[in-house]
Amino acid sequence: MFEKYPLFPQELSFKRKSWPWITPLLALLIIGFGQAIAFVPVIETGLIPKERLESYPEILYMLFAGFGAMVLLLTLWVKLFEGRSMAGMGLSLKGKPVGEVLKGLFFGVFMSGSIVGLVYILGGYELEIDSRIGFEGIVIVTLLLSGFMIQSSTEELIFRGWLFGRLSEQYGLVIGIAVNAALFILLHLPGVDFASITAFDTGIYFIGMFLFSLYPSLMVMNDGSVWRAGAWHAGWNWFFITGFGLATTGIDLGTVPIVADLQAVEGQPRWLTGGEYGPEASAMMMLVLATASAFEWRKYKDKRSVLAAVEEGA
C-alpha cells in the first residue's frame, strides 16, 4: 500500500512530472484561480451578487463557469507542462465510459435516496408540503443535473484523478488517499459552523467526509478512471436537492422536489438529520458510505488476487 502504484498505467511515458510534494498546492491554486476567473468579473460588475451564487438560477453559472474554468486550467497544466493525455488523469476512453457514467449516476441516486430513507424511517424527516413538479420543474432539475455533472466530475478529476494519481504513483495508495481526503475536507470546512455543534456531531462530520473521499478513491482504484466516481458524485449531490428538497453541503435551492419535499423534524438530533448542512452531516451517510466502501475494497482485493495468480502462472 506504500509502494508506488500507478493508477493509470497506460500513462507511464510523459514529458515532465508534477513534483508530488507540490501537487496539493497546485490543486488549491487551480481551484482558487478557476473561481477567480469565473466569479470576480460577474461579482465586481454587479451581474451576480455574491450572496446569490448558491441560489437558483445563479447557481447554474457557478456550476458551469466556475468548475469549467478549473477543468480548463487543469487540462492546460496536464497537457502543456506534464505532456500527458487526458487518460493520464483518469479520463481514458478505453473500456465502457458511458456504462461507467450510467452506473455511477444510478448508485449516486440510490445511495443518497437510501440515506434519506433511513433518516425518514428513524423519524428524522417529515413531509414539509405536498408539492407536484410541473414542466418548469422538470427543466430546472435537468439543468441542475447537467450542472452537477460538471461540478462533481471536476472535483473528482482534481482530487481522485489528478492529485490521487500523481501522489500514488510516487508514494503509494495510502499517502494518495490520505492527502486527497485531507485537502477535500479542508476545502469543505468553511460551510460548517463548528462553534454551534457538539464534539460528537463534529466527529460524525469528519468521519463522513473522510468516507466521502475514500469511497470514490476506491472506485478509481478498481476502474482505472474517474468516469464512475464523477457520475456517482453528481447523482449524489443532485438527488438530495432535486429529489427531496434537502441541502447538500449546506446548499438549499428551494426548488420543487421530484419525490417529496422533506424537512428535518424539530427536536431531532443533528447526528440523525444533519441539521442545516443536510444529510451529508448525518450518521446515516457514514453508515451507507462505510458499507459501500467495504464492498469496493473487497472488489479491489479480489482483483489484486486474480492479477497475482495470473502473474504467478505466467
Short mmCIF file of C-alpha atoms in Angstrom, two decimals:
data_model
loop_
_atom_site.label_atom_id
_atom_site.label_comp_id
_atom_site.label_asym_id
_atom_site.label_seq_id
_atom_site.Cartn_x
_atom_site.Cartn_y
_atom_site.Cartn_z
CA MET A 1 0.00 0.00 0.00
CA PHE A 2 3.01 2.30 0.44
CA GLU A 3 4.83 1.16 -2.72
CA LYS A 4 4.50 3.22 -5.89
CA TYR A 5 1.16 2.47 -7.54
CA PRO A 6 0.31 3.96 -10.94
CA LEU A 7 -3.47 4.34 -11.02
CA PHE A 8 -3.42 4.93 -14.76
CA PRO A 9 -0.74 2.53 -16.09
CA GLN A 10 -1.43 3.43 -19.71
CA GLU A 11 0.29 6.77 -18.98
CA LEU A 12 3.79 5.72 -17.93
CA SER A 13 5.53 7.87 -20.55
CA PHE A 14 5.29 11.63 -20.30
CA LYS A 15 7.31 14.81 -20.66
CA ARG A 16 7.57 16.05 -17.05
CA LYS A 17 6.49 15.01 -13.59
CA SER A 18 4.49 17.27 -11.32
CA TRP A 19 6.58 17.38 -8.17
CA PRO A 20 4.47 15.17 -5.87
CA TRP A 21 5.04 17.27 -2.77
CA ILE A 22 3.71 20.38 -4.51
CA THR A 23 0.60 18.84 -6.12
CA PRO A 24 -1.70 19.73 -3.17
CA LEU A 25 -0.66 23.38 -3.51
CA LEU A 26 -1.18 23.22 -7.27
CA ALA A 27 -4.65 21.79 -6.71
CA LEU A 28 -5.51 24.71 -4.42
CA LEU A 29 -4.16 27.19 -6.98
CA ILE A 30 -6.17 25.62 -9.80
CA ILE A 31 -9.35 25.77 -7.72
CA GLY A 32 -8.67 29.31 -6.48
CA PHE A 33 -7.73 30.77 -9.87
CA GLY A 34 -10.60 28.95 -11.54
CA GLN A 35 -13.07 30.55 -9.15
CA ALA A 36 -11.44 33.95 -9.54
CA ILE A 37 -11.62 33.79 -13.35
CA ALA A 38 -15.31 32.89 -13.26
CA PHE A 39 -16.63 34.84 -10.27
CA VAL A 40 -14.67 38.07 -9.90
CA PRO A 41 -15.88 39.67 -13.17
CA VAL A 42 -19.58 38.96 -12.59
CA ILE A 43 -19.47 39.96 -8.91
CA GLU A 44 -17.46 43.15 -9.46
CA THR A 45 -19.71 44.26 -12.33
CA GLY A 46 -22.83 43.50 -10.32
CA LEU A 47 -24.16 40.92 -12.78
CA ILE A 48 -24.46 38.36 -9.98
CA PRO A 49 -24.44 39.40 -6.32
CA LYS A 50 -22.05 37.25 -4.29
CA GLU A 51 -24.82 36.13 -1.93
CA ARG A 52 -26.83 34.79 -4.91
CA LEU A 53 -24.17 32.44 -6.27
CA GLU A 54 -25.66 29.49 -4.37
CA SER A 55 -29.27 30.32 -5.29
CA TYR A 56 -31.24 29.25 -8.34
CA PRO A 57 -30.77 30.13 -11.18
CA GLU A 58 -27.44 31.87 -10.45
CA ILE A 59 -26.00 28.58 -9.18
CA LEU A 60 -26.03 27.32 -12.77
CA TYR A 61 -23.36 29.90 -13.59
CA MET A 62 -21.31 28.72 -10.62
CA LEU A 63 -21.63 25.07 -11.63
CA PHE A 64 -20.86 25.56 -15.33
CA ALA A 65 -18.47 28.52 -15.42
CA GLY A 66 -16.75 28.18 -12.04
CA PHE A 67 -15.94 24.49 -12.33
CA GLY A 68 -15.47 24.68 -16.09
CA ALA A 69 -12.66 27.18 -15.54
CA MET A 70 -10.99 24.75 -13.12
CA VAL A 71 -11.13 21.96 -15.71
CA LEU A 72 -9.58 24.28 -18.28
CA LEU A 73 -6.68 25.21 -16.00
CA LEU A 74 -6.04 21.60 -15.00
CA THR A 75 -6.14 20.47 -18.64
CA LEU A 76 -3.63 23.15 -19.63
CA TRP A 77 -1.28 22.04 -16.87
CA VAL A 78 -1.55 18.36 -17.74
CA LYS A 79 -1.23 18.86 -21.50
CA LEU A 80 1.32 21.68 -21.67
CA PHE A 81 3.54 21.07 -18.63
CA GLU A 82 3.28 17.34 -17.93
CA GLY A 83 2.80 16.36 -21.57
CA ARG A 84 0.20 13.73 -20.70
CA SER A 85 -3.07 12.86 -22.34
CA MET A 86 -6.42 13.17 -20.55
CA ALA A 87 -6.18 9.45 -19.80
CA GLY A 88 -3.30 10.39 -17.51
CA MET A 89 -5.75 11.88 -15.03
CA GLY A 90 -8.46 9.26 -15.31
CA LEU A 91 -10.36 10.11 -18.48
CA SER A 92 -9.43 7.10 -20.56
CA LEU A 93 -11.82 6.27 -23.41
CA LYS A 94 -10.87 2.60 -23.22
CA GLY A 95 -13.43 0.24 -21.76
CA LYS A 96 -17.01 1.43 -21.47
CA PRO A 97 -17.03 5.02 -20.15
CA VAL A 98 -20.72 5.55 -20.97
CA GLY A 99 -21.65 2.46 -19.00
CA GLU A 100 -19.50 3.59 -16.08
CA VAL A 101 -21.18 7.01 -16.08
CA LEU A 102 -24.66 5.47 -16.05
CA LYS A 103 -23.65 3.06 -13.30
CA GLY A 104 -22.20 5.90 -11.23
CA LEU A 105 -25.33 8.04 -11.64
CA PHE A 106 -27.56 5.15 -10.60
CA PHE A 107 -25.63 4.38 -7.43
CA GLY A 108 -25.27 8.06 -6.55
CA VAL A 109 -29.05 8.44 -6.67
CA PHE A 110 -29.63 5.10 -4.96
CA MET A 111 -27.23 5.77 -2.09
CA SER A 112 -28.44 9.33 -1.42
CA GLY A 113 -32.03 8.06 -1.51
CA SER A 114 -31.10 5.29 0.93
CA ILE A 115 -29.67 7.80 3.39
CA VAL A 116 -32.80 9.95 3.24
CA GLY A 117 -34.95 6.84 3.61
CA LEU A 118 -33.08 5.72 6.73
CA VAL A 119 -33.36 9.15 8.34
CA TYR A 120 -37.09 9.26 7.49
CA ILE A 121 -37.74 5.79 8.94
CA LEU A 122 -35.95 6.79 12.15
CA GLY A 123 -38.19 9.86 12.47
CA GLY A 124 -35.68 12.49 11.38
CA TYR A 125 -37.57 13.86 8.37
CA GLU A 126 -41.17 14.76 7.70
CA LEU A 127 -43.16 15.99 4.72
CA GLU A 128 -42.95 19.78 4.56
CA ILE A 129 -45.51 20.46 1.82
CA ASP A 130 -47.33 18.28 -0.66
CA SER A 131 -45.99 19.57 -3.98
CA ARG A 132 -46.21 18.42 -7.60
CA ILE A 133 -43.43 19.06 -10.07
CA GLY A 134 -44.51 20.59 -13.40
CA PHE A 135 -42.83 21.16 -16.76
CA GLU A 136 -40.82 24.10 -15.45
CA GLY A 137 -39.64 21.96 -12.55
CA ILE A 138 -38.53 19.22 -14.94
CA VAL A 139 -36.48 21.77 -16.90
CA ILE A 140 -34.89 23.00 -13.66
CA VAL A 141 -33.90 19.55 -12.40
CA THR A 142 -32.49 18.67 -15.84
CA LEU A 143 -30.36 21.83 -15.89
CA LEU A 144 -29.20 21.13 -12.35
CA LEU A 145 -28.24 17.57 -13.28
CA SER A 146 -26.11 18.93 -16.11
CA GLY A 147 -24.54 21.47 -13.76
CA PHE A 148 -23.82 18.94 -11.04
CA MET A 149 -22.25 16.63 -13.64
CA ILE A 150 -19.76 19.41 -14.42
CA GLN A 151 -19.18 20.35 -10.77
CA SER A 152 -18.86 16.84 -9.35
CA SER A 153 -16.81 15.47 -12.23
CA THR A 154 -14.43 18.42 -11.87
CA GLU A 155 -13.93 17.72 -8.18
CA GLU A 156 -13.32 14.03 -8.84
CA LEU A 157 -10.96 14.86 -11.70
CA ILE A 158 -8.90 17.15 -9.48
CA PHE A 159 -8.93 15.12 -6.27
CA ARG A 160 -9.34 11.47 -7.26
CA GLY A 161 -7.92 11.70 -10.78
CA TRP A 162 -5.01 14.09 -10.93
CA LEU A 163 -4.00 14.59 -7.26
CA PHE A 164 -4.59 10.98 -6.14
CA GLY A 165 -2.95 9.67 -9.29
CA ARG A 166 0.20 11.79 -9.00
CA LEU A 167 0.68 11.03 -5.30
CA SER A 168 0.00 7.29 -5.52
CA GLU A 169 2.43 6.77 -8.39
CA GLN A 170 5.20 8.27 -6.23
CA TYR A 171 4.25 7.46 -2.63
CA GLY A 172 1.64 4.69 -2.81
CA LEU A 173 -2.10 4.41 -2.24
CA VAL A 174 -2.17 5.24 1.50
CA ILE A 175 -0.49 8.61 1.03
CA GLY A 176 -2.58 9.32 -2.06
CA ILE A 177 -5.85 8.62 -0.27
CA ALA A 178 -4.84 10.45 2.91
CA VAL A 179 -3.71 13.64 1.16
CA ASN A 180 -6.61 13.87 -1.31
CA ALA A 181 -9.06 13.28 1.55
CA ALA A 182 -7.40 15.87 3.81
CA LEU A 183 -7.45 18.53 1.10
CA PHE A 184 -11.04 17.72 0.13
CA ILE A 185 -12.18 18.05 3.76
CA LEU A 186 -10.20 21.27 4.22
CA LEU A 187 -11.98 22.93 1.29
CA HIS A 188 -15.40 21.99 2.69
CA LEU A 189 -14.78 23.30 6.21
CA PRO A 190 -15.87 26.94 5.63
CA GLY A 191 -19.50 25.90 5.20
CA VAL A 192 -19.76 24.38 8.69
CA ASP A 193 -20.28 26.38 11.91
CA PHE A 194 -18.38 24.14 14.32
CA ALA A 195 -18.96 26.54 17.20
CA SER A 196 -22.66 25.68 17.15
CA ILE A 197 -22.38 21.87 17.13
CA THR A 198 -21.21 19.28 19.63
CA ALA A 199 -17.92 17.40 19.55
CA PHE A 200 -19.90 14.23 18.74
CA ASP A 201 -21.54 15.83 15.70
CA THR A 202 -18.17 17.23 14.65
CA GLY A 203 -16.68 13.74 14.77
CA ILE A 204 -19.51 12.37 12.63
CA TYR A 205 -18.94 15.14 10.10
CA PHE A 206 -15.21 14.45 9.76
CA ILE A 207 -15.62 10.67 9.56
CA GLY A 208 -18.36 11.11 6.98
CA MET A 209 -16.28 13.46 4.85
CA PHE A 210 -13.30 11.11 5.01
CA LEU A 211 -15.52 8.24 3.81
CA PHE A 212 -16.84 10.54 1.08
CA SER A 213 -13.25 10.81 -0.17
CA LEU A 214 -12.34 7.17 0.46
CA TYR A 215 -15.25 5.66 -1.48
CA PRO A 216 -14.56 7.37 -4.84
CA SER A 217 -10.84 6.76 -4.32
CA LEU A 218 -11.61 3.04 -4.13
CA MET A 219 -13.75 3.32 -7.26
CA VAL A 220 -10.84 4.88 -9.14
CA MET A 221 -8.51 2.12 -7.87
CA ASN A 222 -10.88 -0.50 -9.28
CA ASP A 223 -11.78 1.24 -12.54
CA GLY A 224 -8.53 2.93 -13.56
CA SER A 225 -10.61 6.02 -14.42
CA VAL A 226 -12.80 8.68 -12.81
CA TRP A 227 -15.89 8.19 -15.02
CA ARG A 228 -17.91 6.23 -12.45
CA ALA A 229 -16.70 8.29 -9.48
CA GLY A 230 -17.58 11.62 -11.12
CA ALA A 231 -21.07 10.46 -12.13
CA TRP A 232 -21.68 8.95 -8.68
CA HIS A 233 -20.77 12.26 -7.02
CA ALA A 234 -23.11 14.12 -9.40
CA GLY A 235 -26.06 11.79 -8.80
CA TRP A 236 -25.47 12.06 -5.06
CA ASN A 237 -25.48 15.88 -4.94
CA TRP A 238 -28.31 16.23 -7.45
CA PHE A 239 -30.76 13.83 -5.80
CA PHE A 240 -30.50 15.26 -2.30
CA ILE A 241 -31.58 18.65 -3.64
CA THR A 242 -33.91 17.79 -6.50
CA GLY A 243 -35.28 14.56 -5.06
CA PHE A 244 -36.19 15.73 -1.56
CA GLY A 245 -35.55 19.47 -1.31
CA LEU A 246 -32.77 18.89 1.21
CA ALA A 247 -29.49 20.76 1.50
CA THR A 248 -26.27 19.28 0.19
CA THR A 249 -23.02 20.70 1.56
CA GLY A 250 -25.22 23.36 3.16
CA ILE A 251 -26.73 24.48 -0.19
CA ASP A 252 -30.55 24.56 -0.23
CA LEU A 253 -32.02 25.79 -3.52
CA GLY A 254 -35.69 25.62 -2.61
CA THR A 255 -36.67 24.03 -5.94
CA VAL A 256 -39.73 21.74 -6.23
CA PRO A 257 -38.52 18.17 -5.49
CA ILE A 258 -39.11 15.17 -7.73
CA VAL A 259 -40.01 12.70 -4.95
CA ALA A 260 -41.12 14.55 -1.81
CA ASP A 261 -40.44 17.88 -0.11
CA LEU A 262 -38.90 16.91 3.22
CA GLN A 263 -37.64 18.84 6.21
CA ALA A 264 -35.94 17.90 9.47
CA VAL A 265 -38.31 17.17 12.34
CA GLU A 266 -37.91 19.78 15.05
CA GLY A 267 -36.14 18.43 18.11
CA GLN A 268 -34.46 15.52 16.33
CA PRO A 269 -30.68 15.26 16.92
CA ARG A 270 -28.28 16.72 14.40
CA TRP A 271 -26.38 13.44 14.12
CA LEU A 272 -29.53 11.96 12.60
CA THR A 273 -30.78 14.74 10.31
CA GLY A 274 -27.54 16.57 9.55
CA GLY A 275 -29.12 19.87 10.62
CA GLU A 276 -28.77 22.83 8.28
CA TYR A 277 -25.87 21.11 6.49
CA GLY A 278 -28.15 18.38 5.20
CA PRO A 279 -27.89 14.57 5.10
CA GLU A 280 -24.15 14.73 4.43
CA ALA A 281 -23.64 15.52 8.12
CA SER A 282 -25.85 12.61 9.23
CA ALA A 283 -24.60 9.40 10.78
CA MET A 284 -26.71 7.61 8.17
CA MET A 285 -24.36 8.89 5.48
CA MET A 286 -21.46 7.46 7.45
CA LEU A 287 -23.21 4.08 7.65
CA VAL A 288 -24.06 3.93 3.93
CA LEU A 289 -20.60 5.07 2.78
CA ALA A 290 -18.81 2.69 5.14
CA THR A 291 -20.83 -0.22 3.77
CA ALA A 292 -20.24 0.83 0.15
CA SER A 293 -16.51 1.33 0.81
CA ALA A 294 -16.25 -2.17 2.31
CA PHE A 295 -17.76 -3.66 -0.85
CA GLU A 296 -15.47 -1.59 -3.08
CA TRP A 297 -12.42 -2.57 -1.02
CA ARG A 298 -13.37 -6.26 -1.29
CA LYS A 299 -13.69 -5.84 -5.05
CA TYR A 300 -10.20 -4.31 -5.15
CA LYS A 301 -8.69 -7.14 -3.07
CA ASP A 302 -10.33 -9.77 -5.29
CA LYS A 303 -8.97 -8.05 -8.39
CA ARG A 304 -5.47 -7.93 -6.93
CA SER A 305 -5.69 -11.62 -6.01
CA VAL A 306 -6.65 -12.55 -9.57
CA LEU A 307 -3.82 -10.45 -11.02
CA ALA A 308 -1.33 -12.03 -8.60
CA ALA A 309 -2.50 -15.52 -9.58
CA VAL A 310 -2.12 -14.70 -13.28
CA GLU A 311 1.39 -13.34 -12.73
CA GLU A 312 2.41 -16.46 -10.79
CA GLY A 313 1.13 -18.70 -13.55
CA ALA A 314 2.85 -16.74 -16.31
#
